[in-house]
Coordinates of C-alpha atoms and ligand atoms in Angstrom, one line a residue:
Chain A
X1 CA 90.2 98.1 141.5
X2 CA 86.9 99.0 140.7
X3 CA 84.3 98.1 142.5
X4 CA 81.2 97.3 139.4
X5 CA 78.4 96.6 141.9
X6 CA 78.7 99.4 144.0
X7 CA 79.1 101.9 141.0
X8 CA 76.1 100.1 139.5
X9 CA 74.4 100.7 142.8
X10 CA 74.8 104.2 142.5
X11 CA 77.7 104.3 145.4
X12 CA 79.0 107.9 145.4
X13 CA 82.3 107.1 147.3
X14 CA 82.5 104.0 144.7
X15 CA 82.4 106.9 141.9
X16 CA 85.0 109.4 143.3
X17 CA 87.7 106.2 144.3
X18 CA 86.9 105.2 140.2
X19 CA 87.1 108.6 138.8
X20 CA 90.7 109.1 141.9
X21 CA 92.0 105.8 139.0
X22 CA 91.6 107.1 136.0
X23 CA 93.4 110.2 137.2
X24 CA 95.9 107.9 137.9
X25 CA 95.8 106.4 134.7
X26 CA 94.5 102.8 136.4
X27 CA 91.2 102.8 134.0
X28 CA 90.5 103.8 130.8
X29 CA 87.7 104.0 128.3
X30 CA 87.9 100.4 127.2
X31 CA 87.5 99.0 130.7
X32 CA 84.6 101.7 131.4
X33 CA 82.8 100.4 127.9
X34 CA 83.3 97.0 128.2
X35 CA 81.4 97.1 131.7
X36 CA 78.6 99.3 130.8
X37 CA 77.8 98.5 127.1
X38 CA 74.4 100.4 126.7
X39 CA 75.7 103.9 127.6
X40 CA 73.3 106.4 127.3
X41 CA 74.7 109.9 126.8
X42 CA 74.8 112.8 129.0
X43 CA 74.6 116.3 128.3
X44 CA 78.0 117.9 128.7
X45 CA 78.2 121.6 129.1
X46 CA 81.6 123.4 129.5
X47 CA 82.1 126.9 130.9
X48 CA 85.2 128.8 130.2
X49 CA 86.5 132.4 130.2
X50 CA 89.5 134.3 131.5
X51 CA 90.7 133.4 135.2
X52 CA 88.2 136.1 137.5
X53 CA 85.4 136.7 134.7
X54 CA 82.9 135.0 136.8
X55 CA 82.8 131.3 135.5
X56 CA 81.9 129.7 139.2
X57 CA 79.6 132.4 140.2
X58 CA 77.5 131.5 136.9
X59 CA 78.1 127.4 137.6
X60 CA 75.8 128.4 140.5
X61 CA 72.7 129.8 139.1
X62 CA 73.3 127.3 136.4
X63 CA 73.3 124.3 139.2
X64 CA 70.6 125.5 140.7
X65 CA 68.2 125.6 137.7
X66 CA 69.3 122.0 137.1
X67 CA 68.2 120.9 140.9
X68 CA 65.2 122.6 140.8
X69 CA 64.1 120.5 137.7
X70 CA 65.4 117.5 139.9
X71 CA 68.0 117.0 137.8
X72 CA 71.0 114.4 138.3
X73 CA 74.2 116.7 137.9
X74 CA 77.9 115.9 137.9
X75 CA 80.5 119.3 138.0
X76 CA 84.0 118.8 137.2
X77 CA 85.7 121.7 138.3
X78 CA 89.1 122.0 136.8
X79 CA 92.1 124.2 138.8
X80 CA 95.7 124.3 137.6
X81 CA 98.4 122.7 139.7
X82 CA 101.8 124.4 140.5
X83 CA 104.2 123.4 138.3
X84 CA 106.9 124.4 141.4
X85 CA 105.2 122.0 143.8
X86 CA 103.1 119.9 142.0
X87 CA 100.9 120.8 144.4
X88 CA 97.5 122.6 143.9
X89 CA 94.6 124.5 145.5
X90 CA 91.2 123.7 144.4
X91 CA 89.2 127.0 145.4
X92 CA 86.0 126.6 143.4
X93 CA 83.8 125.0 145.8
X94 CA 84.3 128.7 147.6
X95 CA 82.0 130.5 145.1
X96 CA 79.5 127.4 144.6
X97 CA 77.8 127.3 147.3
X98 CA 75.7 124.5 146.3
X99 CA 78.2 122.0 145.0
X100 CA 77.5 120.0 148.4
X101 CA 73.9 120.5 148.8
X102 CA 72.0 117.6 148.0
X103 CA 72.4 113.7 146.6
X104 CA 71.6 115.0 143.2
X105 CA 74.6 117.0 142.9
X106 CA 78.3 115.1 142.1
X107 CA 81.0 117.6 142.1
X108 CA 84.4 116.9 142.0
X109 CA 87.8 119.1 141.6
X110 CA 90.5 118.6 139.7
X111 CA 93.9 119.7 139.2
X112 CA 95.3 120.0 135.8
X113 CA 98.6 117.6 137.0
X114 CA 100.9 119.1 134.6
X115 CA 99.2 118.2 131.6
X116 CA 100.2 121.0 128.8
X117 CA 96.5 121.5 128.3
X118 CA 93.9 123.0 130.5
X119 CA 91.9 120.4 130.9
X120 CA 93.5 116.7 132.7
X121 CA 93.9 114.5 129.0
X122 CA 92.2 112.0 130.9
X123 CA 88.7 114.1 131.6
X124 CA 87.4 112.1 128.5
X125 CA 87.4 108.9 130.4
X126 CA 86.0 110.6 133.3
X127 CA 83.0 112.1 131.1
X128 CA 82.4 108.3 129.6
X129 CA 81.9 107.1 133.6
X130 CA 79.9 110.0 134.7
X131 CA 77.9 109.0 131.3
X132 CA 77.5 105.7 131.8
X133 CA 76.6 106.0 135.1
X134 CA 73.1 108.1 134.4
X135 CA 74.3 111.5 135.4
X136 CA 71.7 113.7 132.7
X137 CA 73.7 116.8 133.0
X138 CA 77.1 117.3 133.2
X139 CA 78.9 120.9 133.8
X140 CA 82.8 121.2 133.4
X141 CA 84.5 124.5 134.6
X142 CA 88.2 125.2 133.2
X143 CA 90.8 126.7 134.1
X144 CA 90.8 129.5 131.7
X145 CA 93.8 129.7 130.3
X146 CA 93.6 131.0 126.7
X147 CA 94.4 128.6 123.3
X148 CA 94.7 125.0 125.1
X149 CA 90.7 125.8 126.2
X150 CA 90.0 124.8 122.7
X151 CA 90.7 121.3 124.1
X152 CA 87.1 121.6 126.0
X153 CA 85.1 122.0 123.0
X154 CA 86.4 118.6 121.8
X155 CA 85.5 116.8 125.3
X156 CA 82.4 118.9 125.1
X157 CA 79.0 119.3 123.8
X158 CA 78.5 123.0 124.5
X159 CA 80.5 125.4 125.1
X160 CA 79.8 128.7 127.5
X161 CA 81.8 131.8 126.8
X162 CA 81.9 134.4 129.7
X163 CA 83.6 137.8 129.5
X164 CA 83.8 140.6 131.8
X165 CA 84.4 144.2 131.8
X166 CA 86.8 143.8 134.1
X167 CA 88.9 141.0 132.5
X168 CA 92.0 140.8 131.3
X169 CA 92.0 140.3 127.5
X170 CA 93.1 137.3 126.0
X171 CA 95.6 137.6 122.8
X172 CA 93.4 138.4 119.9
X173 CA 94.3 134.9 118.2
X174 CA 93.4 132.8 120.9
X175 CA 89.8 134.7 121.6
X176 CA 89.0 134.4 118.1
X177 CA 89.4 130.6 118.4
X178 CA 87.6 130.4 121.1
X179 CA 84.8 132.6 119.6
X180 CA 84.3 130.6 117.2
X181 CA 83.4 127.7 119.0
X182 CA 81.5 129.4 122.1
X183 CA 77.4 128.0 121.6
X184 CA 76.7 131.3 124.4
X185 CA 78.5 134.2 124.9
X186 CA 78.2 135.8 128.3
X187 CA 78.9 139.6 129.6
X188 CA 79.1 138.8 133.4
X189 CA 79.3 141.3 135.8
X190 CA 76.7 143.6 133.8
X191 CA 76.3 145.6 137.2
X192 CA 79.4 147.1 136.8
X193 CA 80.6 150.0 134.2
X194 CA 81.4 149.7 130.7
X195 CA 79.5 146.2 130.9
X196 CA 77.7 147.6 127.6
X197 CA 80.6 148.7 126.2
X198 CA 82.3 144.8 126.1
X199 CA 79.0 143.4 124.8
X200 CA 78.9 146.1 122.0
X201 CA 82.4 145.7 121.3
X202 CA 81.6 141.5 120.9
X203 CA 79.0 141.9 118.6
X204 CA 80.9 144.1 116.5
X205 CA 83.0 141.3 116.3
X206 CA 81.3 138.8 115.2
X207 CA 79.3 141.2 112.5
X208 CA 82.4 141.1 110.6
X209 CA 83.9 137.5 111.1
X210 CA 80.7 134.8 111.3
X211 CA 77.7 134.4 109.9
X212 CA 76.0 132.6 112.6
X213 CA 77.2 134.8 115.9
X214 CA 76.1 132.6 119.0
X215 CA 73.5 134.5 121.0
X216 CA 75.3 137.2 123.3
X217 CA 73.6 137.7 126.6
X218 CA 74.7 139.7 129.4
X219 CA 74.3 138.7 132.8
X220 CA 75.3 139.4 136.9
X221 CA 76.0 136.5 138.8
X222 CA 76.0 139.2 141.8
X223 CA 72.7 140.5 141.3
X224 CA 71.2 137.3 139.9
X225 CA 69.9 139.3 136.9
X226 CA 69.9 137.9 133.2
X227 CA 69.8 134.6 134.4
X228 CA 66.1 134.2 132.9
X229 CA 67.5 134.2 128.9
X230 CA 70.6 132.4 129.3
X231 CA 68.0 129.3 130.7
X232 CA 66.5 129.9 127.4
X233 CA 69.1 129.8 125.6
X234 CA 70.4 126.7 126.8
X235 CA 67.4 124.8 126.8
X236 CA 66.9 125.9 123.2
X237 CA 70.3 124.1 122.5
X238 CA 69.7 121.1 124.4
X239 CA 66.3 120.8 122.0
X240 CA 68.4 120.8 119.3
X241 CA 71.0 118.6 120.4
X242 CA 73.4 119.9 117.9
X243 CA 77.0 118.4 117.4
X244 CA 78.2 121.6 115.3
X245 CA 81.0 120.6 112.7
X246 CA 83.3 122.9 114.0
X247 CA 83.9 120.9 116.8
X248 CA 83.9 117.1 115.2
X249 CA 86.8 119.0 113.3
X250 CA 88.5 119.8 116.5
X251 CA 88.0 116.7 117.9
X252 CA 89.5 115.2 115.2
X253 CA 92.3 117.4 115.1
X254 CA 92.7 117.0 119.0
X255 CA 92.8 112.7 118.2
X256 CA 95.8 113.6 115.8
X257 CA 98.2 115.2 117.4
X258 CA 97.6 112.9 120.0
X259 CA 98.2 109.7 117.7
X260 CA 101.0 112.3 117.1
X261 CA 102.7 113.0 119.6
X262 CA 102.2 109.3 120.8
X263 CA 104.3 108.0 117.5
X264 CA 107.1 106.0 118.7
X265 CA 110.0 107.7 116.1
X266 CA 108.5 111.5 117.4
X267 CA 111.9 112.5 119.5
X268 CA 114.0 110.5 116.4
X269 CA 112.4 112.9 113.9
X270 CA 112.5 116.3 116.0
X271 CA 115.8 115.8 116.7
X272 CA 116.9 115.2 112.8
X273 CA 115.2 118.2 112.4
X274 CA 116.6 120.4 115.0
X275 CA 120.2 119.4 113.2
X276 CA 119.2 120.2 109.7
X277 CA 119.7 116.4 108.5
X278 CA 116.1 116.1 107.0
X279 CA 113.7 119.3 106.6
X280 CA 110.2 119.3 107.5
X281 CA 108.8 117.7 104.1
X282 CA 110.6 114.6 105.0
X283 CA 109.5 114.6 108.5
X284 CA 106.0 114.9 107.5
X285 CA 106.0 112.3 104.9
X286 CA 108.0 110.0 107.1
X287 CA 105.3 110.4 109.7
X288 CA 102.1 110.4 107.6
X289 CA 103.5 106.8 106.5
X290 CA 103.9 105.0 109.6
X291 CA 100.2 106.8 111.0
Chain B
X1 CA 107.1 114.3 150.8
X2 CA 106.7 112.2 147.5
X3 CA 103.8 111.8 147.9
X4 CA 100.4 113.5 146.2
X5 CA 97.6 113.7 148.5
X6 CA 93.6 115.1 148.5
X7 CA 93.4 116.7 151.9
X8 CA 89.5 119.0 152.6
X9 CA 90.3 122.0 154.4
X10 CA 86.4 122.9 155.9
X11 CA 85.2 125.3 158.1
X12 CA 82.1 123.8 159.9
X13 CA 79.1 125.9 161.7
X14 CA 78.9 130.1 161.5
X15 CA 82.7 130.7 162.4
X16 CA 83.2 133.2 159.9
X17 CA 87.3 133.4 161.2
X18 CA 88.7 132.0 157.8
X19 CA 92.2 133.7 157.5
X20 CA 93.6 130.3 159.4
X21 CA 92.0 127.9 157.1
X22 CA 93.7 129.6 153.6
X23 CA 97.0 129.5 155.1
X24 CA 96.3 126.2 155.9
X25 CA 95.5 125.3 152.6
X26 CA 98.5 127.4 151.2
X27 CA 101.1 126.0 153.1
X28 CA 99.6 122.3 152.3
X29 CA 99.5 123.4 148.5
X30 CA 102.9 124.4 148.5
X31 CA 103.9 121.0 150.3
X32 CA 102.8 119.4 146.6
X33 CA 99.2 118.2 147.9
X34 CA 95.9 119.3 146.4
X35 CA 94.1 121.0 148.6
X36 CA 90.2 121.2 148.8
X37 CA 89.1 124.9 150.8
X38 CA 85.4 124.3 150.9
X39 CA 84.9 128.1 152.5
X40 CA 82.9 129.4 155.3
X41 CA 79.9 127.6 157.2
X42 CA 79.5 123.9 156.1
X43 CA 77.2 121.7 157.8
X44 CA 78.4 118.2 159.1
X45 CA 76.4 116.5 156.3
X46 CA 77.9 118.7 153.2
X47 CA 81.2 118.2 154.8
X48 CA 81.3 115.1 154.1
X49 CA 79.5 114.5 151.1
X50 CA 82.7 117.0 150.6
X51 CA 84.8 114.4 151.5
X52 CA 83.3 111.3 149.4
X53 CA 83.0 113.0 146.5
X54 CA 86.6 114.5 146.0
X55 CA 88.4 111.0 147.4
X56 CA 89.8 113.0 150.4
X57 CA 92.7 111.2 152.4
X58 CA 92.5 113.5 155.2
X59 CA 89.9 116.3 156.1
X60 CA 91.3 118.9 157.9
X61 CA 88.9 120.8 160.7
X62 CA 89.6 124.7 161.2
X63 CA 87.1 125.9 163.8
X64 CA 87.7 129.5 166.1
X65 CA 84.4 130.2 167.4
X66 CA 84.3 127.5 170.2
X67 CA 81.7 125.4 168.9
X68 CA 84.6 122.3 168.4
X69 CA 83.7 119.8 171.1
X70 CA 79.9 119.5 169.1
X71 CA 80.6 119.8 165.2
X72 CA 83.9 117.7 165.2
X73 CA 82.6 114.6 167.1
X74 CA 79.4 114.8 164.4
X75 CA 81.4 114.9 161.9
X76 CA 83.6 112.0 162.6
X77 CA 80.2 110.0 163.5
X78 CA 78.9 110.8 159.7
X79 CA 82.0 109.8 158.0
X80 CA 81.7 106.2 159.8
X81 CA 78.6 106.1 159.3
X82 CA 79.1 106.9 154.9
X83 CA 81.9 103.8 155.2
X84 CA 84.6 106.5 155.4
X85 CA 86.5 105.0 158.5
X86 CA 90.1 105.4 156.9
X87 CA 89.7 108.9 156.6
X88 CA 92.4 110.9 158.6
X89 CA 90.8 113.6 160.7
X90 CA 92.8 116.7 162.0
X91 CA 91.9 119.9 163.6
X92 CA 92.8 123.4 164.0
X93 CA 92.2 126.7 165.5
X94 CA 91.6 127.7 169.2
X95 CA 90.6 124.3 170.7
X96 CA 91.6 124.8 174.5
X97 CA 93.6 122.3 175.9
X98 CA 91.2 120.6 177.9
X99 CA 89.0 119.4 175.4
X100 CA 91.5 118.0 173.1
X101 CA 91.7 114.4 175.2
X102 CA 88.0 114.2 174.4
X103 CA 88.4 114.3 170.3
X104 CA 91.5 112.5 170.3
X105 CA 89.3 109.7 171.6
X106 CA 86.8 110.2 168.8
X107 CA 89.5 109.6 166.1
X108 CA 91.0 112.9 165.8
X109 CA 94.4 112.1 164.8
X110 CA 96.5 115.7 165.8
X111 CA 95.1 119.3 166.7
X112 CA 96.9 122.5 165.9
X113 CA 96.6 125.9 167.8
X114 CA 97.9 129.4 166.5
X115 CA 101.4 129.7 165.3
X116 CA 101.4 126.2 163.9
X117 CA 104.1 125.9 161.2
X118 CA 103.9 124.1 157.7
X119 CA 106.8 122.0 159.0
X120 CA 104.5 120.6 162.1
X121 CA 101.5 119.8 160.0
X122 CA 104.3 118.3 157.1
X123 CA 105.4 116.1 160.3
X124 CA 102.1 115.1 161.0
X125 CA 100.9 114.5 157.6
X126 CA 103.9 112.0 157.2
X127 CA 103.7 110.1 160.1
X128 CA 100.2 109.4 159.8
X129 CA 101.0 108.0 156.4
X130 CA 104.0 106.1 157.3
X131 CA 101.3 104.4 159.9
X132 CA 99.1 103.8 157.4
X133 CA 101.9 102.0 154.9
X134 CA 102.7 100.0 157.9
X135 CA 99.1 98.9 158.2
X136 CA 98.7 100.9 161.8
X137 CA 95.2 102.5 162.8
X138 CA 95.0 106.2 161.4
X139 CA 91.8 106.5 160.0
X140 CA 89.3 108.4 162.0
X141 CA 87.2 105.0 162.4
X142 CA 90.1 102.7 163.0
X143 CA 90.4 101.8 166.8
X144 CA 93.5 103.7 167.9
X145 CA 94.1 106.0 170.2
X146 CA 97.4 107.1 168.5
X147 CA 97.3 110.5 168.0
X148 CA 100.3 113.2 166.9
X149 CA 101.9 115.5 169.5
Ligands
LIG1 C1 91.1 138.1 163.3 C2 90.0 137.7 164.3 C3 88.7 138.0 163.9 C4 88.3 138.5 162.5 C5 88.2 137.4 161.6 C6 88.6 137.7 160.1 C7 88.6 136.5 159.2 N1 88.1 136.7 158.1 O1 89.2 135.5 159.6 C8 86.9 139.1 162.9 C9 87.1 140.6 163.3 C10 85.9 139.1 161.8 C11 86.5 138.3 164.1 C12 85.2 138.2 164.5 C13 84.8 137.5 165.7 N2 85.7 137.0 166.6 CO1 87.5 136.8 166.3 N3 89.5 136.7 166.4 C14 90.3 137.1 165.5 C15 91.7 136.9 166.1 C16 92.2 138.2 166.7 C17 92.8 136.3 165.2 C18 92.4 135.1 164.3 C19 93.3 135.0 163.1 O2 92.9 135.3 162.0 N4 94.5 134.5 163.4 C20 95.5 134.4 162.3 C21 95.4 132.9 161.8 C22 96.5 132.7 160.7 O3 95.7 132.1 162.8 P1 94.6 130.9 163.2 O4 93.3 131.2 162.7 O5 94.8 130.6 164.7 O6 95.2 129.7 162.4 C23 96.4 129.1 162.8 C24 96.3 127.9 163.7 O7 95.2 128.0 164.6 C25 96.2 126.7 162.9 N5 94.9 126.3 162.3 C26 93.7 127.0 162.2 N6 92.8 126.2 161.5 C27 93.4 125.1 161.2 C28 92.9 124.0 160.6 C29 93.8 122.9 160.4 C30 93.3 121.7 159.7 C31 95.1 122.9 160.8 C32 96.0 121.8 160.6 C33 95.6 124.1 161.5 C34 94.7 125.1 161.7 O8 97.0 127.0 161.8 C35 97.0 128.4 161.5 C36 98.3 128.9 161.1 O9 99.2 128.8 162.1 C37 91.4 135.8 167.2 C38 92.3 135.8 168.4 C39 93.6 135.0 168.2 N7 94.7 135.6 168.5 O10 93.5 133.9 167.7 C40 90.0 136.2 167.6 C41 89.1 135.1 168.2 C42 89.2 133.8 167.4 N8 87.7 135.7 167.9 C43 86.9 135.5 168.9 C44 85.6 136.0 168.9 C45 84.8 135.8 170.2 C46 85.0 136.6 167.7 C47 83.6 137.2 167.6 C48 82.5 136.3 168.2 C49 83.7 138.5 168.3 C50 82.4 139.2 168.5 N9 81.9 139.2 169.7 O11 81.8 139.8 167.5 C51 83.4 137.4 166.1 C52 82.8 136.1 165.5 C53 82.8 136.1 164.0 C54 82.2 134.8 163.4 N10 81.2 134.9 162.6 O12 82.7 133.8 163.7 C55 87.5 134.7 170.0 C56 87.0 133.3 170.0 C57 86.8 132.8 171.4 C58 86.5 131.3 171.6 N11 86.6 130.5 170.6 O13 86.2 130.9 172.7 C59 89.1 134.9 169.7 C60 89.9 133.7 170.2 C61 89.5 136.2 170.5 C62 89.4 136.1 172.0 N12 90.6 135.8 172.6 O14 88.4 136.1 172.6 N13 87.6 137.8 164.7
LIG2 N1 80.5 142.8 140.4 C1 80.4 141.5 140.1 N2 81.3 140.7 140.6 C2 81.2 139.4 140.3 C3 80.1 138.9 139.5 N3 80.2 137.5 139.3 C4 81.4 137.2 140.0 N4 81.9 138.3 140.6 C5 83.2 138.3 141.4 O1 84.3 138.0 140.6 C6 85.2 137.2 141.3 C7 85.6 135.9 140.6 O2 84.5 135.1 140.6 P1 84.6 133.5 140.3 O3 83.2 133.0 140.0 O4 85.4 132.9 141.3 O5 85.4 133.6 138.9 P2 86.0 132.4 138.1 O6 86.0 132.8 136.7 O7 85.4 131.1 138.5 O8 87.5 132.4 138.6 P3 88.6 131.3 138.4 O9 88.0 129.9 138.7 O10 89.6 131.6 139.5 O11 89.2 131.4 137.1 C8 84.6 137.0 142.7 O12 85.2 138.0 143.5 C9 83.2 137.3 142.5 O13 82.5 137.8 143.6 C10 79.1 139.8 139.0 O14 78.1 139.5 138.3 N5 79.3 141.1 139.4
LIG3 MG1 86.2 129.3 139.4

């Protein structure tokens, strides 16, 4: 069970044995709510990208700016797990070299356990703890696994976009998605070739399709360079403490299909659907109904 | 093996020899457990801070460069000294013979030289949990001197 004093104390293995149940499903948000009612609200900052672009390199700088200010930080670092063995390796500790620093610094891995998102369904509870508990900032690295990212901007406040010239692309469709909700855009890698080239090609980009284009700022996490603006940026945003629309509409969307997929009659209906005995017209209003 | 478990793989001090420790964690990945690699040169005190903050059942030791018979007894001291006494604590790499009696007695639970097999440390990995269903000493603070062989 949990142990309320010794969270309340500020008991780091009382945290991580908490955060260990709600993986496991043991707590949820009502129990977490119910125990400390006057939550205040961290910042939460997700970072996301293409698998290789650079993401943990750039939690570092990011981490260390936050510890110089003295600041109380939690990083949930998310890695897939094998869907063969269930089984995963959690490698991003490797490129952080300050995740185990100092007392001011939580940082915790975890494996996406099979969940069809990228992000563990469960990281919203996690993020209510972490909250409740007085952590100010809070930094979650994704897998990076194209359309189910989305997820993070409903779970988060702002949202970090890294590219490199070097990176794969993701499908058109999903970037554009993603775009749309990134607060920051970074180029990483700018030390290399054709690092111009990416950021030229972004803005062009977002010329045509938004009116507000998040700022676009290249940086190397190698060379430590660019790291300056992106601070700016950021603290610019955490002024501002906007909740954009955009993502109150994902989040809302996200609840949904949750509520969704959760309906009781869900495996009735697709199946009288996959045989033709009702189309989807029926299924919908059948559903909207009993929701 | 059923079950899921958090097991640190950490490389404590300046041994830089780290091909040992990622086939470590491989191997352990592909035995369905998620795996921890903290990579190269950890002090005692970030190893386990390690440890308490990702939950870790069972922190695994990969040290090369002879400095063994110092960091590993440190570490176990620091983790019973954070209240992390049921921690299981194993070891690998080139720890000579003769000074393996030594850390056993500290709470080391098994130690594993080159040419170790994922079927060994599977062996290991169960029957320290099997002790620890049957409410046996394992923990690397738990009076014992059980240790695998
Ligand atoms: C490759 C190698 C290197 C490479 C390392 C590359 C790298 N990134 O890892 C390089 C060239 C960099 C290197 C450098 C040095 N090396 Co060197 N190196 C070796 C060598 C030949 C093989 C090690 C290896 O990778 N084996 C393959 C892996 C898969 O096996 P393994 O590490 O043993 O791991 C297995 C098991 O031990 C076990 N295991 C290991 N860790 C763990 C952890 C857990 C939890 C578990 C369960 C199991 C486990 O499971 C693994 C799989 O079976 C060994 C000699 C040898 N045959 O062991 C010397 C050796 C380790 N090196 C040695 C030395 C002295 C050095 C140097 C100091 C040499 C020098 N004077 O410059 C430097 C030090 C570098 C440093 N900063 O630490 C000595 C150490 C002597 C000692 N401890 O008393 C050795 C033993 C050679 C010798 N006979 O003298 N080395
Ligand atoms: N040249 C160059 N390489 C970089 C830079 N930043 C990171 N890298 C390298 O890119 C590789 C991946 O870096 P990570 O930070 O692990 O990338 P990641 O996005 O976190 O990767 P995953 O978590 O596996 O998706 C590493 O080999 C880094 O050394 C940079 O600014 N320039
Ligand atoms: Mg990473």
């Amino acid at each position: 069970m949990m142990d309320l004093i010794k969270l309340k104390s500020g008991d780091r293995r009382a945290l991580s044995k908490t955060i260990s149940l709600i993986e496991s499903g043991e707590i949820n948000s009502a129990i977490i709510n119910e125990n400390f009612p006057n939550m205040k609200k961290a910042e939460i900052w997700a970072i996301t990208g293409s698998p290789g672009v650079g993401k943990s390199c750039i939690c570092e700088h990011i981490i260390d700016n936050w510890l110089k200010k003295n600041q109380k930080i939690a990083v949930l670092a998310v890695d897939p797990s094998s869907p063969l063995s269930g089984g995963a390796l959690l490698g991003d500790r490797i490129r952080i070299n300050n995740s185990d620093h100092s007392e001011n610094i939580f940082f915790r891995s975890l494996a996406t356990r099979g969940q069809s998102g990228a992000i563990p369904s469960n990281i919203a509870d996690i993020l209510n703890l972490l909250s409740a508990l007085n952590f100010e900032k809070i930094l979650i690295e994704t897998v990076g696994a194209g359309q189910a990212e989305v997820r993070v901007a409903a779970v988060s406040q702002y949202l970090l976009l890294v590219e490199a010239p070097d990176s794969g692309d993701m499908l058109q469709a999903e970037k554009a998605g993603l775009m749309e909700l990134a607060d920051i855009l970074l180029v990483n890698k700018s030390d290399l070739e054709r690092a111009n080239e990416k950021a030229e090609q972004l803005s062009l980009a977002f010329q045509l399709s938004s009116n507000h284009p998040p700022p676009i700022l290249m940086v190397s996490a190698k060379q430590n360079s660019g790291f300056e603006e992106l601070f700016i940026e950021m603290e610019k945003l955490s002024k501002s403490g906007k909740n954009h629309k955009i993502k109150s509409r994902i989040s809302l969307s996200f609840a949904w299909e949750n509520l969704l997929w959760n309906h009781k009659d869900v495996s009735v209906i697709l199946e009288k659907l996959e045989s033709e005995q009702i189309n989807l017209d029926e299924a919908i209003n059948y559903l909207k109904e009993e929701l | 093996m059923d079950e899921r478990l958090r097991i640190i793989i950490a490389k404590p001090g300046l041994d830089g020899h780290d091909r040992g420790a990622k086939v470590v964690a491989r191997a352990l990945r592909d035995a369905g457990h998620e795996v921890i690699y903290t990579g190269l040169r950890r002090t005692p005190e970030e190893i386990v801070r390690t440890v308490i903050d990702e939950d870790a059942d069972f922190l695994g030791l990969s040290s090369l460069s002879g400095a063994h018979n110092f960091l590993i007894p440190k570490i176990v001291e620091l983790l019973v000294n954070s209240d992390c006494n049921d921690v299981i604590v194993f070891a690998g790499g080139i720890i000579p013979e003769k000074d393996r009696p030594s850390l056993f007695s500290k709470g080391v639970r098994a130690i594993f030289g080159p040419g170790t097999s994922s079927a060994q440390m599977s062996d290991f990995i169960g029957s320290a949990v099997k002790r620890r269903e049957d409410s046996l000493p394992v923990g690397c603070g738990e009076d014992s001197d059980w240790h695998w062989d």
